[in-house]
PDB file of C-alpha atoms in Angstrom:
ATOM      1  CA  UNK A 887      91.034 171.645   0.549  1.00 54.00           C
ATOM      2  CA  UNK A 888      91.395 172.428   3.980  1.00 62.00           C
ATOM      3  CA  UNK A 889      89.986 169.773   6.322  1.00 64.00           C
ATOM      4  CA  UNK A 890      89.007 170.947   9.812  1.00 69.00           C
ATOM      5  CA  UNK A 891      87.746 168.765  12.646  1.00 73.00           C
ATOM      6  CA  UNK A 892      84.565 170.611  13.438  1.00 73.00           C
ATOM      7  CA  UNK A 893      82.804 170.041  16.645  1.00 80.00           C
ATOM      8  CA  UNK A 894      79.290 170.876  17.779  1.00 84.00           C
ATOM      9  CA  UNK A 895      75.713 170.877  16.451  1.00 86.00           C
ATOM     10  CA  UNK A 896      74.378 172.169  13.279  1.00 90.00           C
ATOM     11  CA  UNK A 897      71.545 174.702  13.309  1.00 92.00           C
ATOM     12  CA  UNK A 898      68.882 172.308  11.950  1.00 93.00           C
ATOM     13  CA  UNK A 899      69.826 169.969  14.909  1.00 92.00           C
ATOM     14  CA  UNK A 900      69.179 172.589  17.239  1.00 94.00           C
ATOM     15  CA  UNK A 901      65.815 173.647  15.855  1.00 95.00           C
ATOM     16  CA  UNK A 902      64.688 170.120  15.678  1.00 95.00           C
ATOM     17  CA  UNK A 903      65.492 169.694  19.631  1.00 95.00           C
ATOM     18  CA  UNK A 904      63.756 173.152  20.337  1.00 96.00           C
ATOM     19  CA  UNK A 905      60.515 171.931  18.365  1.00 95.00           C
ATOM     20  CA  UNK A 906      60.823 168.613  20.432  1.00 95.00           C
ATOM     21  CA  UNK A 907      60.961 170.588  23.561  1.00 94.00           C
ATOM     22  CA  UNK A 908      58.011 172.824  22.418  1.00 92.00           C
ATOM     23  CA  UNK A 909      55.772 169.972  21.644  1.00 92.00           C
ATOM     24  CA  UNK A 910      56.443 168.170  25.202  1.00 90.00           C
ATOM     25  CA  UNK A 911      55.819 171.531  27.011  1.00 87.00           C
ATOM     26  CA  UNK A 912      52.757 171.927  25.172  1.00 87.00           C
ATOM     27  CA  UNK A 913      51.424 168.593  26.021  1.00 86.00           C
ATOM     28  CA  UNK A 914      52.800 168.413  29.790  1.00 82.00           C
ATOM     29  CA  UNK A 915      51.571 171.901  30.930  1.00 81.00           C
ATOM     30  CA  UNK A 916      47.946 171.287  30.238  1.00 77.00           C
ATOM     31  CA  UNK A 917      47.992 167.989  32.050  1.00 75.00           C
ATOM     32  CA  UNK A 918      49.723 169.614  35.138  1.00 74.00           C
ATOM     33  CA  UNK A 919      46.852 172.305  35.369  1.00 74.00           C
ATOM     34  CA  UNK A 920      44.255 169.710  35.123  1.00 75.00           C
ATOM     35  CA  UNK A 921      45.855 167.846  37.961  1.00 81.00           C
ATOM     36  CA  UNK A 922      45.261 170.700  40.328  1.00 81.00           C
ATOM     37  CA  UNK A 923      41.508 170.845  39.668  1.00 83.00           C
ATOM     38  CA  UNK A 924      41.589 167.049  40.209  1.00 87.00           C
ATOM     39  CA  UNK A 925      43.370 167.302  43.413  1.00 89.00           C
ATOM     40  CA  UNK A 926      40.859 169.979  44.664  1.00 90.00           C
ATOM     41  CA  UNK A 927      37.732 167.784  43.617  1.00 92.00           C
ATOM     42  CA  UNK A 928      39.273 164.897  45.452  1.00 94.00           C
ATOM     43  CA  UNK A 929      40.043 167.107  48.700  1.00 92.00           C
ATOM     44  CA  UNK A 930      36.406 168.252  48.774  1.00 94.00           C
ATOM     45  CA  UNK A 931      35.150 164.603  48.480  1.00 95.00           C
ATOM     46  CA  UNK A 932      37.365 163.469  51.031  1.00 93.00           C
ATOM     47  CA  UNK A 933      36.235 166.111  53.310  1.00 93.00           C
ATOM     48  CA  UNK A 934      32.627 165.296  52.892  1.00 95.00           C
ATOM     49  CA  UNK A 935      33.358 161.667  53.377  1.00 95.00           C
ATOM     50  CA  UNK A 936      35.403 162.422  56.826  1.00 93.00           C
ATOM     51  CA  UNK A 937      32.414 164.610  57.972  1.00 95.00           C
ATOM     52  CA  UNK A 938      29.931 161.681  57.033  1.00 95.00           C
ATOM     53  CA  UNK A 939      32.203 159.354  58.985  1.00 94.00           C
ATOM     54  CA  UNK A 940      32.239 161.646  61.905  1.00 94.00           C
ATOM     55  CA  UNK A 941      28.568 161.745  61.727  1.00 95.00           C
ATOM     56  CA  UNK A 942      28.086 158.079  61.789  1.00 95.00           C
ATOM     57  CA  UNK A 943      30.585 157.762  64.658  1.00 95.00           C
ATOM     58  CA  UNK A 944      28.495 160.311  66.604  1.00 95.00           C
ATOM     59  CA  UNK A 945      25.184 158.619  66.072  1.00 95.00           C
ATOM     60  CA  UNK A 946      26.687 155.159  67.158  1.00 95.00           C
ATOM     61  CA  UNK A 947      27.944 156.732  70.221  1.00 95.00           C
ATOM     62  CA  UNK A 948      24.890 158.406  71.149  1.00 94.00           C
ATOM     63  CA  UNK A 949      22.933 155.221  70.526  1.00 94.00           C
ATOM     64  CA  UNK A 950      20.646 156.536  67.731  1.00 88.00           C
ATOM     65  CA  UNK A 951      20.705 160.294  69.090  1.00 94.00           C
ATOM     66  CA  UNK A 952      22.164 163.111  66.939  1.00 96.00           C
ATOM     67  CA  UNK A 953      25.089 165.392  67.677  1.00 96.00           C
ATOM     68  CA  UNK A 954      24.644 169.247  67.565  1.00 95.00           C
ATOM     69  CA  UNK A 955      26.620 171.045  64.713  1.00 95.00           C
ATOM     70  CA  UNK A 956      29.202 172.327  67.156  1.00 93.00           C
ATOM     71  CA  UNK A 957      29.539 168.794  68.753  1.00 94.00           C
ATOM     72  CA  UNK A 958      30.019 167.250  65.388  1.00 94.00           C
ATOM     73  CA  UNK A 959      32.811 169.951  64.100  1.00 93.00           C
ATOM     74  CA  UNK A 960      34.732 169.906  67.452  1.00 91.00           C
ATOM     75  CA  UNK A 961      34.464 166.438  69.055  1.00 91.00           C
ATOM     76  CA  UNK A 962      34.200 164.239  65.973  1.00 89.00           C
ATOM     77  CA  UNK A 963      36.274 166.226  63.357  1.00 87.00           C
ATOM     78  CA  UNK A 964      39.970 166.849  63.910  1.00 77.00           C
ATOM     79  CA  UNK A 965      42.498 169.175  62.309  1.00 79.00           C
ATOM     80  CA  UNK A 966      43.173 172.685  62.120  1.00 79.00           C
ATOM     81  CA  UNK A 967      40.635 174.810  59.916  1.00 86.00           C
ATOM     82  CA  UNK A 968      37.493 172.747  61.070  1.00 92.00           C
ATOM     83  CA  UNK A 969      34.894 174.930  62.602  1.00 93.00           C
ATOM     84  CA  UNK A 970      31.036 174.893  62.919  1.00 93.00           C
ATOM     85  CA  UNK A 971      29.575 177.436  60.621  1.00 93.00           C
ATOM     86  CA  UNK A 972      25.856 178.326  60.822  1.00 88.00           C
ATOM     87  CA  UNK A 973      24.766 176.121  57.814  1.00 92.00           C
ATOM     88  CA  UNK A 974      27.312 173.170  58.314  1.00 94.00           C
ATOM     89  CA  UNK A 975      30.846 172.292  58.969  1.00 95.00           C
ATOM     90  CA  UNK A 976      33.354 174.774  57.461  1.00 95.00           C
ATOM     91  CA  UNK A 977      36.815 173.150  56.467  1.00 94.00           C
ATOM     92  CA  UNK A 978      39.790 174.998  55.052  1.00 93.00           C
ATOM     93  CA  UNK A 979      41.455 173.422  52.039  1.00 91.00           C
ATOM     94  CA  UNK A 980      44.600 175.399  51.150  1.00 88.00           C
ATOM     95  CA  UNK A 981      43.677 179.023  51.878  1.00 91.00           C
ATOM     96  CA  UNK A 982      39.983 178.609  50.828  1.00 93.00           C
ATOM     97  CA  UNK A 983      37.131 177.747  53.257  1.00 94.00           C
ATOM     98  CA  UNK A 984      34.616 175.254  52.120  1.00 95.00           C
ATOM     99  CA  UNK A 985      31.195 174.437  53.881  1.00 95.00           C
ATOM    100  CA  UNK A 986      29.724 170.923  54.101  1.00 96.00           C
ATOM    101  CA  UNK A 987      26.144 171.616  54.564  1.00 96.00           C
ATOM    102  CA  UNK A 988      24.331 169.926  57.458  1.00 96.00           C
ATOM    103  CA  UNK A 989      20.483 169.277  57.775  1.00 96.00           C
ATOM    104  CA  UNK A 990      18.015 168.856  60.680  1.00 95.00           C
ATOM    105  CA  UNK A 991      16.072 166.380  58.976  1.00 94.00           C
ATOM    106  CA  UNK A 992      17.248 163.016  57.914  1.00 93.00           C
ATOM    107  CA  UNK A 993      16.523 163.348  54.149  1.00 94.00           C
ATOM    108  CA  UNK A 994      18.855 166.307  53.634  1.00 93.00           C
ATOM    109  CA  UNK A 995      15.822 168.414  52.357  1.00 93.00           C
ATOM    110  CA  UNK A 996      16.413 171.906  51.049  1.00 92.00           C
ATOM    111  CA  UNK A 997      15.108 174.285  53.556  1.00 93.00           C
ATOM    112  CA  UNK A 998      16.066 172.061  56.362  1.00 95.00           C
ATOM    113  CA  UNK A 999      19.713 173.470  56.551  1.00 95.00           C
ATOM    114  CA  UNK A1000      20.873 173.913  60.355  1.00 94.00           C
ATOM    115  CA  UNK A1001      20.702 177.542  61.384  1.00 94.00           C
ATOM    116  CA  UNK A1002      22.504 177.439  64.572  1.00 93.00           C
ATOM    117  CA  UNK A1003      25.514 175.992  66.084  1.00 91.00           C
ATOM    118  CA  UNK A1004      23.223 174.098  68.652  1.00 94.00           C
ATOM    119  CA  UNK A1005      20.847 172.711  66.093  1.00 94.00           C
ATOM    120  CA  UNK A1006      20.875 168.885  66.046  1.00 96.00           C
ATOM    121  CA  UNK A1007      22.572 167.497  62.729  1.00 97.00           C
ATOM    122  CA  UNK A1008      20.513 164.577  61.311  1.00 96.00           C
ATOM    123  CA  UNK A1009      21.878 164.490  57.909  1.00 96.00           C
ATOM    124  CA  UNK A1010      25.336 165.651  56.233  1.00 96.00           C
ATOM    125  CA  UNK A1011      25.338 166.941  52.630  1.00 94.00           C
ATOM    126  CA  UNK A1012      27.238 165.530  49.616  1.00 94.00           C
ATOM    127  CA  UNK A1013      29.186 168.572  48.446  1.00 91.00           C
ATOM    128  CA  UNK A1014      31.617 170.925  49.816  1.00 90.00           C
ATOM    129  CA  UNK A1015      31.139 174.358  48.355  1.00 89.00           C
TER     130      UNK A1015
END
């Protein structure tokens, strides 16, 4: 018999490695895709929180008075992509604009959304849509 010193992997070893990599990819890809959705949700919540904080600062500085929609967006919010829209503060996340609704009453009642940039903001909504 002729003995050779053979180096390399057998076919079964290669197949096992490919199967393991396939399983890892099947598990990792859905988790990555879900992370993007979670990141967007977190960014929207952070945006709402920042606008509410700006609103609270405005009310404190005005000693109980309320800021106009334009004043809230321009003086108490900073950053590119933050503008006063008719029904609230528009913030761009990524390349998509989202609006955090503002209201002219202190209870955020539906139907009392701000309708003009000069409207006084008395309540900030809880969602960015």
